[in-house]
Coordinates of C-alpha atoms and ligand atoms in Angstrom, one line a residue:
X120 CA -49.5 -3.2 11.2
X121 CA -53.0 -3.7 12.9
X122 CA -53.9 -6.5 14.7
X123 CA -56.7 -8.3 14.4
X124 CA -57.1 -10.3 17.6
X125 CA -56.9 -8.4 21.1
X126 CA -53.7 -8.5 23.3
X127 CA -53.0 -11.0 25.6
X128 CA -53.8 -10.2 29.5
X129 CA -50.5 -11.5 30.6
X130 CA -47.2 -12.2 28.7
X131 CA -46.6 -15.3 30.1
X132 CA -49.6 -16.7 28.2
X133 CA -49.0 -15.6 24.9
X134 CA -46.1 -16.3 21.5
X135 CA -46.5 -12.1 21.4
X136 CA -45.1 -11.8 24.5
X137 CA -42.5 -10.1 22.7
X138 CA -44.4 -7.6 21.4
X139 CA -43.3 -4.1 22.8
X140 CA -45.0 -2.3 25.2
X141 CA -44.7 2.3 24.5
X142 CA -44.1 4.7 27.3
X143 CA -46.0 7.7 25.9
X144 CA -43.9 10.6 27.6
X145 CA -45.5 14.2 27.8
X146 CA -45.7 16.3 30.6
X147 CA -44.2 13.5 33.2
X148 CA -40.5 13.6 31.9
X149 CA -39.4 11.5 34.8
X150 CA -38.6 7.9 35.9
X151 CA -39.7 8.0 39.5
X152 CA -43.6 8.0 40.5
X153 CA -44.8 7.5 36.2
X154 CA -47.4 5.4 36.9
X155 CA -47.4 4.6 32.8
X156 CA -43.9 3.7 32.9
X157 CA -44.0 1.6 36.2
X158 CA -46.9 -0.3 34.5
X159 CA -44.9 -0.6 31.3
X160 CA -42.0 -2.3 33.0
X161 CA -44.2 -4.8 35.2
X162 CA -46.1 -5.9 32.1
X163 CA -42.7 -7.8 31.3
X164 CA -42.9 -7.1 27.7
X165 CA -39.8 -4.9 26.1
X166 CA -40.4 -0.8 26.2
X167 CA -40.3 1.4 23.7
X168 CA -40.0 5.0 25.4
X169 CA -41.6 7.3 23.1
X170 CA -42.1 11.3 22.9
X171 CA -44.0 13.3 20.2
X172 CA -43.2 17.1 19.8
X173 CA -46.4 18.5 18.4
X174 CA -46.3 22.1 18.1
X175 CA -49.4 22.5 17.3
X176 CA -51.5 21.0 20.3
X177 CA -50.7 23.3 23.7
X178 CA -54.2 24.4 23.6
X179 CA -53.6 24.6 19.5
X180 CA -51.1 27.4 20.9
X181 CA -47.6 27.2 20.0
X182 CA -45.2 26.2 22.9
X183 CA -43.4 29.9 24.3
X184 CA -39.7 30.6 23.4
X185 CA -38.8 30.0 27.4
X186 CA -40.7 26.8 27.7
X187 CA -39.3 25.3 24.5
X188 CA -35.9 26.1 25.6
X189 CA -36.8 24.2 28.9
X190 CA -37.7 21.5 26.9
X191 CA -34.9 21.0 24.9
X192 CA -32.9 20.2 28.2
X193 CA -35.5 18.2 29.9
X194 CA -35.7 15.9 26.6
X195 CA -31.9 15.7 26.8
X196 CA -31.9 14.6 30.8
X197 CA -34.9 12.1 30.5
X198 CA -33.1 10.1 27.3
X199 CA -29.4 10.3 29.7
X200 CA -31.5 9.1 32.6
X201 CA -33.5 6.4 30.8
X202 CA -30.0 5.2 29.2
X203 CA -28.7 4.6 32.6
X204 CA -31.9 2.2 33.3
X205 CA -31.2 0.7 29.9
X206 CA -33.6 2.3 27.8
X207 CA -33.6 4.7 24.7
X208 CA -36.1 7.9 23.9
X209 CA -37.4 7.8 21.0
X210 CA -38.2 11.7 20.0
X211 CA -40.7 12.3 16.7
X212 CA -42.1 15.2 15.8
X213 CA -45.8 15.7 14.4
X214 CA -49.5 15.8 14.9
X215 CA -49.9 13.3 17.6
X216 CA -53.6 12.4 16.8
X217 CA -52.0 10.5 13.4
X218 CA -48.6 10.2 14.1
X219 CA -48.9 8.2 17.5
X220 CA -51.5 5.3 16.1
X221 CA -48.8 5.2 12.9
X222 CA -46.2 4.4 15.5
X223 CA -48.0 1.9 17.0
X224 CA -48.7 0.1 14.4
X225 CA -45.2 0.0 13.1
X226 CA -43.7 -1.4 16.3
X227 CA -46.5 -4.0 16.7
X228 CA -47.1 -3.1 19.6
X229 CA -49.4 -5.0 22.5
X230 CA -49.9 -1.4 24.1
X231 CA -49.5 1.9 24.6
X232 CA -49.9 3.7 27.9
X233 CA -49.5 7.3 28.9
X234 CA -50.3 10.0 31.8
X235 CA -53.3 11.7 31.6
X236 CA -53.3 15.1 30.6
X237 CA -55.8 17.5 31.5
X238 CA -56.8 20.2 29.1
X239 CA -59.3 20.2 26.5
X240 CA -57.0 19.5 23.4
X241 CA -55.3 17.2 24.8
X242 CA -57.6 15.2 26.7
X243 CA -59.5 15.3 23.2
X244 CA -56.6 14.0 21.4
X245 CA -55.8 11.3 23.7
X246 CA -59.4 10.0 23.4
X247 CA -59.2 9.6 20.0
X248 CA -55.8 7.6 19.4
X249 CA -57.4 5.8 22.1
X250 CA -60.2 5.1 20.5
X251 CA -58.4 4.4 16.8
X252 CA -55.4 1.9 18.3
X253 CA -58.0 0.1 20.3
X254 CA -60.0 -0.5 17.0
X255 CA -56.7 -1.9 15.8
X256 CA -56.5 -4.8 18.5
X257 CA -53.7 -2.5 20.7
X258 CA -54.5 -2.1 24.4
X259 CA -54.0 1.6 25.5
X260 CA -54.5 3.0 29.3
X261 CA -53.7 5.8 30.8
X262 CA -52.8 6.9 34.6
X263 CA -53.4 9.5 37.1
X264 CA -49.8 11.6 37.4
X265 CA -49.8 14.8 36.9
X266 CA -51.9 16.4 39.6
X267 CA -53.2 15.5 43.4
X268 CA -56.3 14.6 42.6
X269 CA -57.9 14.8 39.0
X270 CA -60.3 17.4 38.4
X271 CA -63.6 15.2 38.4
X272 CA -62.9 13.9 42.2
X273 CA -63.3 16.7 43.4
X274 CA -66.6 17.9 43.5
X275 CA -69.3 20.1 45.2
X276 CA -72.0 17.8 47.0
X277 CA -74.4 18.5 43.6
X278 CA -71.7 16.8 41.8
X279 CA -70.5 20.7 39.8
X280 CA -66.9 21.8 39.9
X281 CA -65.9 24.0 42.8
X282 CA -65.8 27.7 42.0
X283 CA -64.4 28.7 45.1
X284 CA -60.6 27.6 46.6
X285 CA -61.2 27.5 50.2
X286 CA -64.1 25.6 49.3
X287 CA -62.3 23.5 46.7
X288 CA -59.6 23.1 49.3
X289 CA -61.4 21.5 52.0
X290 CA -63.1 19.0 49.9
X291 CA -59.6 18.1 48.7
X292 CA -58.0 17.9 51.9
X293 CA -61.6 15.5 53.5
X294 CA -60.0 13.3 50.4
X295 CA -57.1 12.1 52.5
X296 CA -53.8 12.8 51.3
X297 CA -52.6 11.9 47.7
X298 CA -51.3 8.6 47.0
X299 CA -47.7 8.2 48.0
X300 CA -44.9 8.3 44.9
X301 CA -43.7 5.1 42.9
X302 CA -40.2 4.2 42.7
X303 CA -38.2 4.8 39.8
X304 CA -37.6 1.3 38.0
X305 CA -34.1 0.3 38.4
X306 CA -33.8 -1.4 35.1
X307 CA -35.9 -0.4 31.6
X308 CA -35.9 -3.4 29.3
X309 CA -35.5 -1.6 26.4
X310 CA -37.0 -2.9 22.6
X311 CA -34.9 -2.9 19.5
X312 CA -36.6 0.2 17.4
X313 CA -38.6 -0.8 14.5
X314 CA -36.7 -0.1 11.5
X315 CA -40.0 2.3 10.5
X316 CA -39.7 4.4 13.4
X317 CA -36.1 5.3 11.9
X318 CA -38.0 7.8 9.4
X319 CA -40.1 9.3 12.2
X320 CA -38.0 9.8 15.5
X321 CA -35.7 12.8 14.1
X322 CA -34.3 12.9 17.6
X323 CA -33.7 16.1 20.0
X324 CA -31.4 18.3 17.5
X325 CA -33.9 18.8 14.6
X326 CA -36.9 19.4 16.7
X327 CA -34.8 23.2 17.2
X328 CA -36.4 24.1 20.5
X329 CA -33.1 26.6 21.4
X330 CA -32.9 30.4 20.1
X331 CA -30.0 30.2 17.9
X332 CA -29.9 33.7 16.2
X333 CA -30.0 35.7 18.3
X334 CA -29.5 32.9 21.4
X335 CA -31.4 34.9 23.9
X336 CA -31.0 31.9 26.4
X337 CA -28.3 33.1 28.4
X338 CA -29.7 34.1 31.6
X339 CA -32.5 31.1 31.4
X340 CA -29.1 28.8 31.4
X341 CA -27.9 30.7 34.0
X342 CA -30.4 30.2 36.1
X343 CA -31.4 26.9 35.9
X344 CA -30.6 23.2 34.7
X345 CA -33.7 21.0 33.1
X346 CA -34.4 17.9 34.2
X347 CA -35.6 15.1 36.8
X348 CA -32.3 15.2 39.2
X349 CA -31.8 18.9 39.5
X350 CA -35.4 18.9 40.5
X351 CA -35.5 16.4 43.2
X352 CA -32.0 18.1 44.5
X353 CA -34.4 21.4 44.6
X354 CA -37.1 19.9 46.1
X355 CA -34.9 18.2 48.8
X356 CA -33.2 21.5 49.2
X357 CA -36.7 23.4 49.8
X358 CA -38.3 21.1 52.2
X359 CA -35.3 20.7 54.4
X360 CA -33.9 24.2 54.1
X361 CA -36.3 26.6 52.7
X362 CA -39.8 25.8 53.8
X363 CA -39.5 27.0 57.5
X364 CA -40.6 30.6 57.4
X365 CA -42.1 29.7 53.9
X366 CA -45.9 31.1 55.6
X367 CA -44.3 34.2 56.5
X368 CA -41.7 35.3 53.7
X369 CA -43.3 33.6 50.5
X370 CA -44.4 36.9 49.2
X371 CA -40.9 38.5 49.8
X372 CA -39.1 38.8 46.3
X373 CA -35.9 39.8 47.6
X374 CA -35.7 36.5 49.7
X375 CA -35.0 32.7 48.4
X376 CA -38.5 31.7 50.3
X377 CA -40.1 29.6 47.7
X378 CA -39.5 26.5 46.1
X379 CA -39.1 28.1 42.2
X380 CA -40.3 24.1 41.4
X381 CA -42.9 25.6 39.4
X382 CA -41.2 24.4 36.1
X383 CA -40.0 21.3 37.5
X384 CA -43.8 21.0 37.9
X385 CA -45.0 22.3 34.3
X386 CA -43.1 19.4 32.4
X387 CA -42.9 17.0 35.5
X388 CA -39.4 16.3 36.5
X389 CA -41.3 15.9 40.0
X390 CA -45.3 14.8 40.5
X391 CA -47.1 16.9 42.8
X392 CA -47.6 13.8 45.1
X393 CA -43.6 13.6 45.7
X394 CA -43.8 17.3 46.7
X395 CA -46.2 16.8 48.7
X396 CA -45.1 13.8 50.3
X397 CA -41.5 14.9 50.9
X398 CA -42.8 18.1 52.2
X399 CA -45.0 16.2 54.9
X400 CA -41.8 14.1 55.9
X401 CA -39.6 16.8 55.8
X402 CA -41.7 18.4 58.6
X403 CA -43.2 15.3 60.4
X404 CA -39.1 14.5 60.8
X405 CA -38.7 17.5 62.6
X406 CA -36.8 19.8 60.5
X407 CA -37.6 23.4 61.5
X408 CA -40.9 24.1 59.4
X409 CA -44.2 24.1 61.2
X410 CA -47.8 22.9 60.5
X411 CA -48.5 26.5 59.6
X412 CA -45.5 26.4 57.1
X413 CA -46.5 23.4 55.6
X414 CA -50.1 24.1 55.7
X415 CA -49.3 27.0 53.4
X416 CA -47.2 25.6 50.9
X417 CA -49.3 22.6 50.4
X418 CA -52.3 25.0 50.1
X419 CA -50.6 26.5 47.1
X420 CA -49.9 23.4 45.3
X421 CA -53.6 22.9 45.4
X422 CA -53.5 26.3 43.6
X423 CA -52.3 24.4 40.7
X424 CA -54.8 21.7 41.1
X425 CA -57.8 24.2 41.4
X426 CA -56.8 25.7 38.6
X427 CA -56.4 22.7 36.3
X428 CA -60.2 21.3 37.8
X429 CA -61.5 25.1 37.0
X430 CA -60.4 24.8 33.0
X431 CA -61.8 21.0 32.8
X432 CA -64.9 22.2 33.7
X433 CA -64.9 25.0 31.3
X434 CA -62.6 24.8 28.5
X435 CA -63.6 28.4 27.2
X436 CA -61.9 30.0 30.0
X437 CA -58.6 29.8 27.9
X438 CA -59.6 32.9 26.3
X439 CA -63.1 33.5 27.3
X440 CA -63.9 35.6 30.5
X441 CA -65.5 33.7 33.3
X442 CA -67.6 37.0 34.6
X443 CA -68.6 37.5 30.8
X444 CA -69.8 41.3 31.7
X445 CA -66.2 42.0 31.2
X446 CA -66.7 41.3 27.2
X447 CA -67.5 44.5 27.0
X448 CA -64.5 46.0 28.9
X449 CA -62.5 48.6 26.8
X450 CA -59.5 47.5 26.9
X451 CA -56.6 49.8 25.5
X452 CA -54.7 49.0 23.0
X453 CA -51.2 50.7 23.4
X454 CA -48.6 49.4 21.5
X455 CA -45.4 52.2 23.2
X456 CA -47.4 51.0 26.7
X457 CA -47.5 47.3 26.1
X458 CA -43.4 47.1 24.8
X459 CA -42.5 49.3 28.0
X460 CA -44.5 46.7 30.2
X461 CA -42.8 43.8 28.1
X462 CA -39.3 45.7 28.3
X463 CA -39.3 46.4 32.0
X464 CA -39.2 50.3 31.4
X465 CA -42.8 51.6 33.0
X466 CA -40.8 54.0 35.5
X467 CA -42.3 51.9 38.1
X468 CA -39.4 50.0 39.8
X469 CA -40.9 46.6 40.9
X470 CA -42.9 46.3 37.7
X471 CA -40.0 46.6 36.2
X472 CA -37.6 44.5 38.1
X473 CA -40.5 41.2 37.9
X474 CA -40.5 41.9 34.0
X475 CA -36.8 42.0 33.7
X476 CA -36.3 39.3 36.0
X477 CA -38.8 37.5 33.5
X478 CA -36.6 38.4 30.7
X479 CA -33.7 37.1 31.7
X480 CA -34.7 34.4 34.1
X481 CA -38.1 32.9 32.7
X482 CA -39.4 33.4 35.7
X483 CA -41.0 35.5 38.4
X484 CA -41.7 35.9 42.0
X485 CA -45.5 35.0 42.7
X486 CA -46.3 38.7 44.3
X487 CA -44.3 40.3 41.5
X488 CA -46.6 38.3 38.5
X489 CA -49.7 39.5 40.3
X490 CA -48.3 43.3 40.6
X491 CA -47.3 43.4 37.1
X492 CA -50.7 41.9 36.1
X493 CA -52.4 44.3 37.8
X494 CA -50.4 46.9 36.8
X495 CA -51.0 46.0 33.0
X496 CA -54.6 45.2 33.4
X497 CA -55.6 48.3 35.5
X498 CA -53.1 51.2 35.6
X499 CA -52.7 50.3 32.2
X500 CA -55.9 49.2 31.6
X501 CA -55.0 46.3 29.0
X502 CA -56.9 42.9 27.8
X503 CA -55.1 40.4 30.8
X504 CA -55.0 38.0 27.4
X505 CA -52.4 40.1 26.4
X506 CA -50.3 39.6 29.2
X507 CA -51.1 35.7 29.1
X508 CA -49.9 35.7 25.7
X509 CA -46.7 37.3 27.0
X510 CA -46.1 35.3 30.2
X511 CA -46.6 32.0 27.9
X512 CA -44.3 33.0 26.0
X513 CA -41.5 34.0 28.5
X514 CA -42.3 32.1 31.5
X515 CA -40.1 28.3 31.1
X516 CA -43.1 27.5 33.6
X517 CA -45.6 28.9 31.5
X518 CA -49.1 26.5 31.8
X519 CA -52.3 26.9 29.9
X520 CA -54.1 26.0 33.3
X521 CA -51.9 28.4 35.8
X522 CA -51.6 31.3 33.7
X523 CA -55.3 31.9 32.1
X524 CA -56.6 31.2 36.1
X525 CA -54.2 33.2 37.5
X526 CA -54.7 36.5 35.0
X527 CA -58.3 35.9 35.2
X528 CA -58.2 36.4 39.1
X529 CA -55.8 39.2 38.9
X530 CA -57.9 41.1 36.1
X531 CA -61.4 40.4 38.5
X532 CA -62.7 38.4 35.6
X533 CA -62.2 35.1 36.8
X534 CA -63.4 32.9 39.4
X535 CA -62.8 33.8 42.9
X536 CA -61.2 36.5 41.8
X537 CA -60.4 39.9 44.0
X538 CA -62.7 42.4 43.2
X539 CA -62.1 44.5 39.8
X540 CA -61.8 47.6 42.4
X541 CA -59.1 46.0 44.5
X542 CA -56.2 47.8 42.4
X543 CA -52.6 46.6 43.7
X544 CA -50.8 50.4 44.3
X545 CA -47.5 49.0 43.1
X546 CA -45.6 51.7 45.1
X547 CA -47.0 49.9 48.1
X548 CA -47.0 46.7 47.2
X549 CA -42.7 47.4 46.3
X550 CA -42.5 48.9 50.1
X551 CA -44.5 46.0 51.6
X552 CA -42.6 43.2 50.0
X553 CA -39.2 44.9 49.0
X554 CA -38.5 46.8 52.1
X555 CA -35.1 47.6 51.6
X556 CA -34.9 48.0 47.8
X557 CA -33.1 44.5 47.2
X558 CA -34.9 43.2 44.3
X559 CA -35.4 46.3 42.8
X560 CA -31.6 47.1 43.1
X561 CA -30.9 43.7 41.9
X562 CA -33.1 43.6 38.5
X563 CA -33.1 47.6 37.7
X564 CA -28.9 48.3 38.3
X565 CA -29.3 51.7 37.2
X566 CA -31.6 52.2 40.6
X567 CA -28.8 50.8 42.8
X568 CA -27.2 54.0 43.9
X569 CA -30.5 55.5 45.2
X570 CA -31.5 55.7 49.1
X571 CA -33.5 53.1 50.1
X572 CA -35.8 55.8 50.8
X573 CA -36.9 56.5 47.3
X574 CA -35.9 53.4 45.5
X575 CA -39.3 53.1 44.8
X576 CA -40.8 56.0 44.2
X577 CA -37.0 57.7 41.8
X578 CA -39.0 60.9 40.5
X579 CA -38.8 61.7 44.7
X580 CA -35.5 61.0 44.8
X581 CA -32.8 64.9 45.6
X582 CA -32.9 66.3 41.8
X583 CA -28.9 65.9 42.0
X584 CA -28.8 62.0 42.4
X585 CA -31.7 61.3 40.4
X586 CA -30.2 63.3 37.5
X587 CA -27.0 60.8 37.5
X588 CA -29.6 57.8 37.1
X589 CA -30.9 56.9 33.6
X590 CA -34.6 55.6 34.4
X591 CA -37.4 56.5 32.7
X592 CA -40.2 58.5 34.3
X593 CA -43.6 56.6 35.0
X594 CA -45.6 56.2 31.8
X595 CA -48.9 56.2 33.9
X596 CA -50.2 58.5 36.8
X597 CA -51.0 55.4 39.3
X598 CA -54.1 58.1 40.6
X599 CA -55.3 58.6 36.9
X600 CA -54.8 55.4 36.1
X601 CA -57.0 53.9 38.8
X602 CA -59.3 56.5 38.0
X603 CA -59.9 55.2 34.4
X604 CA -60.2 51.7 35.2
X605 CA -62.4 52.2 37.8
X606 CA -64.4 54.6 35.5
X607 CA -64.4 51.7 32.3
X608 CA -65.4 49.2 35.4
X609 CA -68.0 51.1 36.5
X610 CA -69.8 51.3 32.5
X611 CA -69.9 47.5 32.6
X612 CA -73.5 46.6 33.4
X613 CA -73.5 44.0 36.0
X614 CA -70.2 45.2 37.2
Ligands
LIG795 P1 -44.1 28.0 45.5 O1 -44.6 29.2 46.4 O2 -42.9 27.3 46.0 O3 -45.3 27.1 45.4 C1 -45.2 25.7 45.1 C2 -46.0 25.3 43.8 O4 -47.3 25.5 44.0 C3 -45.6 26.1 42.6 O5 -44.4 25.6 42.0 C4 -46.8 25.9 41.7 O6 -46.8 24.7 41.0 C5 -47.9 25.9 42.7 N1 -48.5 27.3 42.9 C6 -48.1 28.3 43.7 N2 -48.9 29.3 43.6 C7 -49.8 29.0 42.6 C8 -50.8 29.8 41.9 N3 -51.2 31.0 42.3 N4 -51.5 29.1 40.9 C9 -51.1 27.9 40.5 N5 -50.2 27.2 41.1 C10 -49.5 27.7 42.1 N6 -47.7 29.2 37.7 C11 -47.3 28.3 36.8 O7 -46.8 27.2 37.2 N7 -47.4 28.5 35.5 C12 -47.9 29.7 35.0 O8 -48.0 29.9 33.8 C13 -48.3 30.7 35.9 N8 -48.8 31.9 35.5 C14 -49.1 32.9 36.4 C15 -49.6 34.1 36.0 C16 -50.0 35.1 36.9 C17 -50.5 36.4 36.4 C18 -49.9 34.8 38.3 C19 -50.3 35.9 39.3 C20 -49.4 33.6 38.8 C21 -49.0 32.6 37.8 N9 -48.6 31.3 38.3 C22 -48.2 30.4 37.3 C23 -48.6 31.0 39.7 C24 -47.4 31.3 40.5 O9 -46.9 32.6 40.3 C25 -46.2 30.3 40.3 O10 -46.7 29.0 40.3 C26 -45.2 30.5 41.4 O11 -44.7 31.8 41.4 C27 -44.0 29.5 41.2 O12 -43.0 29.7 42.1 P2 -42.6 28.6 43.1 O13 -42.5 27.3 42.4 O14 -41.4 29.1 43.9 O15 -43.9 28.6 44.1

C-alpha cells in the first residue's frame, strides 16, 4: 500500500497515528542499547519487530554452517525476550532489497528504522529500500549501533582512511569515549500483524539454519548458548572476573584469559559500546584489573572497528589483496594438504589442536587462528582466501570484516600487516603460549600421555612411547617449508 502523502512528525498530530512503526533487526539481536528499537518505541506508534533471512547478501556469500547454527538460537532468544516486553518477531525469509519495501507497504507502515550495517552489500542494499519506501511516502532512518565509532569518523587529517592501527587508534581514542549504552525498553507495544505478512514471515523452523543430517552441532551446543542474556552474563563475568591479567595471558590458549564475546559481538547480543563501558566501570570500581589491562582489551575491540573502517574504504579487500604484488603469488593448490589442515591432522600439535578446537567448538583462541594461518599460508604455502573460506564457514563468529583483515595481516598482504618473512615457527609459538602442553593435551587426546617435554615436537618423543600414540607425522618440513615461501616471496617483484 503506498502512500501518497508523507508521515506525520509526531503521532499525536495525526488520524495515522496508528500506523505501525518496523524494528528492522539484523546484526543487533538485542533489546538493550538498539538505538532503532529505542526510537521505535518513543515514536508512540505500535511496533512491528521484523527480521529478513536473506541468504544471499553476507557479502553475496552464503552465511557458514557454525554461524547459521548460531543464528538459529539467537533468533529464538530475541523473539522469547521481545515476548517478555510484549512484542512478537516477525521472521521472513528472502531478498531483502524487494522483500523489505513489500512488507512495508503491507503493514502501512509510517516507518521503518534499522542499525546501520557496514559492508558494501549491505550498506548498498539498505540505500536502496531506503531510497524505494521513501518514494512511497514511508519514513526510514537508520542508527549508529554496531561499532564504536563508524568508519567515516575516523579519519586521517587529509580526510583518507587510516591504514595503520596505532595510528587509527589514537585518532579514535582523541574522539572521547563512545556514547554510553541505552536501556532496554521495559515495554514493546506490539502491532497486530497484517494479515499479508502471514504469507511472508515463515517463522524460525523453515528458515533450517541447524545441521540435521548429519547434526554436527554437538560440540557448538556444548559450548555455548545464543542470545542477548547469556552474553551480558559473559560480559559481566569477564570484566569482573577475567580481565585482570587479561594484558599478560590473552595470548595463552590453555588459559580462560579472554572474553570469547566475539560472537556475542558478530550478531550483537551486546554493542561494542556496552563492552566497552562495562569494562571501564568494572575497573574504575576497583575490581582487580589495571589501566594496562584495560588499555589492552579495549585496544582490541578497536581491532574490530579498524577492520570494519579498512573494508568501507575498500570494498575489494574481501577477496582482493591489498599489497596487490601478491596477485602473482603461487599459491599451492593441495587438496591431501588443505583436508589435513581443515581436519586438524598436520602432525603439528597446536595447529592441530586450534583446528579441532574450531571443529568442535566454532571457535579459536586468537594466537592459535594467527598460527594456523600462518601455518597454511606459509609452511603450506596456500591462497589465505582459502582459509577465509574455511574459518567463515566454521567460526559461529565468523565476520566478513574480521576475517578477510585478519588473514590478510597474517598472509603479509594486507594492511599493516607483519612482514611476508615474519613466519610464525609453530613449534615455538606451541612452547611460548602452551608451556605445559594443556591445550594441546586437551584438543589432540591421543598426545595426552606424552612428556611435556615433547608434546610439541611427538616425532622427538623415546621411539617406545611414541609408537603407542596414533598421530600422524608432520606433512611439511617447517625448514623446507619456510624455505619455499620465502623463495615464492622473493619472485614477487616489489616484494
Ligand atoms: P578478546 O581478546 O576478548 O577481545 C575482545 C573483542 O575484541 C573480541 O570479541 C573481538 O570482537 C575483538 N577483537 C579482538 N581481537 C581482534 C582482531 N584481531 N580483529 C578483530 N577484532 C578483534 N574475529 C571475529 O570476530 N570474526 C572473525 O571472523 C575473525 N577471523 C579471524 C581470522 C584470523 C586469521 C585471525 C588471526 C583472527 C580473526 N578474528 C576474528 C579476530 C580474533 O581472533 C577474535 O576476535 C578473537 O579471538 C575472539 O576472541 P575473544 O572474544 O575472546 O577476544
Amino acid at each position: 500500500m503506498p502512500r501518497s502523502s508523507p508521515p506525520p512528525t509526531s503521532p499525536a498530530e495525526t488520524p495515522c497515528a496508528t500506523a505501525p512503526v518496523i524494528v528492522w533487526f539484523r546484526d543487533d539481536l538485542r533489546l538493550a542499547d538498539n538505538p532503532a528499537l529505542s526510537h521505535a518505541v518513543a515514536s508512540g506508534r505500535p511496533v512491528l519487530c521484523l527480521f529478513v533471512h536473506d541468504p544471499g547478501h553476507a557479502f553475496a556469500r552464503a552465511l557458514g554452517g557454525a554461524a547459521q547454527w548460531w543464528l538459529d538460537g539467537a533468533l529464538r532468544a530475541l523473539r522469547a525476550d521481545l515476548v517478555r516486553v510484549g512484542a512478537v518477531l516477525h521472521v521472513a525469509r528472502g531478498d531483502a532489497a524487494t522483500l523489505v519495501p513489500q512488507l512495508v507497504a503491507q503493514a502501512g507502515a509510517a516507518e521503518i528504522v534499522w542499525n546501520r550495517r557496514y559492508d558494501p552489500v549491505g550498506r548498498e542494499t539498505d540505500t536502496a529500500i531506503k531510497a524505494v519506501v521513501k518514494e512511497a511516502g514511508v519514513a526510514a532512518h537508520s542508527f549508529a549501533a554496531g561499532v564504536l565509532h563508524e568508519p567515516w569518523t575516523v579519519r586521517t587529517r587529509t580526510g583518507d582512511a587510516f591504514r595503520v592501527y596505532t595510528a587509527w587508534w589514537r585518532a579514535a581514542r582523541a574522539m572521547g569515549e563512545p556514547l554510553p549504552p541505552l536501556p532496554a525498553p521495559a515495554q514493546v507495544p506490539a502491532a497486530p500483524p497484517p494479515a499479508a505478512w502471514a504469507e511472508q514471515c515463515v517463522g524460525i523452523d523453515a528458515l533450517g539454519l541447524c545441521p540435521v543430517a548429519p547434526d554436527w552441532a554437538g560440540g557448538l551446543r556444548a559450548a555455548w548458548q545464543p542470545g542477548e542474556a547469556r552474553a551480558r552474563e559473559r560480559l559481566h563475568g569477564f570484566v569482573h572476573d577475567g580481565l585482570a591479567g587479561y594484558g599478560d595471558a590473552r595470548d595463552r590458549p590453555d588459559l580462560p584469559a579472554t572474553s570469547r564475546l566475539s560472537p556475542d559481538l558478530r550478531f550483537g547480543h551486546v554493542s561494542p559500546r556496552q563492552v566497552w563501558h562495562e569494562a571501564v566501570a568494572a575497573v574504575r570500581g576497583g575490581d582487580g584489573a589495571g589501566e594496562q589491562d584495560l588499555g589492552k582489551f579495549l585496544s582490541e575491540l578497536g581491532w574490530r572497528d579498524f577492520a570494519v573502517s579498512l573494508l568501507y574504504a575498500q570494498p575489494e579487500l574481501v577477496s582482493g589483496n591489498f599489497r596487490t604484488e601478491f596477485d602473482a603469488m603461487p599459491w599451492r593448490d593441495d587438496t591431501d594438504d588443505l583436508r589435513a589442515w581443515q581436519q586438524g591432522r598436520t602432525g603439528y600439535p597446536i595447529v592441530d589442536a586450534g583446528m579441532r578446537q574450531l571443529w568442535h567448538t566454532g571457535w579459536m583462541h586468537n594466537r592459535v587462528r594467527m598460527i594456523v594461518a600462518s601455518f597454511l599460508t606459509k609452511h603450506l604455502l596456500m591462497d589465505w582466501r582459502v582459509g577465509e573460506a574455511w574459518f567463515r564457514d566454521t567460526l559461529v563468529d565468523a565476520d566478513i570484516a574480521s576475517n578477510v583483515i585478519n588473514w590478510q595481516w597474517v598472509a603479509g598482504c594486507g594492511v599493516d600487516a607483519a612482514p611476508y618473512f615474519r613466519v610464525f615457527n609453530p613449534v615455538l609459538q606451541a612452547q611460548k603460549f602452551d608451556p605445559d602442553g594443556a591445550y594441546v593435551r586437551k584438543w589432540v587426546p591421543e598426545l595426552a600421555p606424552l612428556p611435556t617435554s615433547c608434546i610439541h615436537t611427538p616425532w622427538t618423543c623415546d621411539p617406545a612411547i611414541r609408537r603407542r600414540v596414533a598421530y600422524p607425522s608432520p606433512i611439511v618440513d617447517l625448514q623446507g617449508g619456510r624455505a619455499r615461501a620465502l623463495a615464492a616471496w622473493k619472485g614477487l617483484s616489489g616484494a
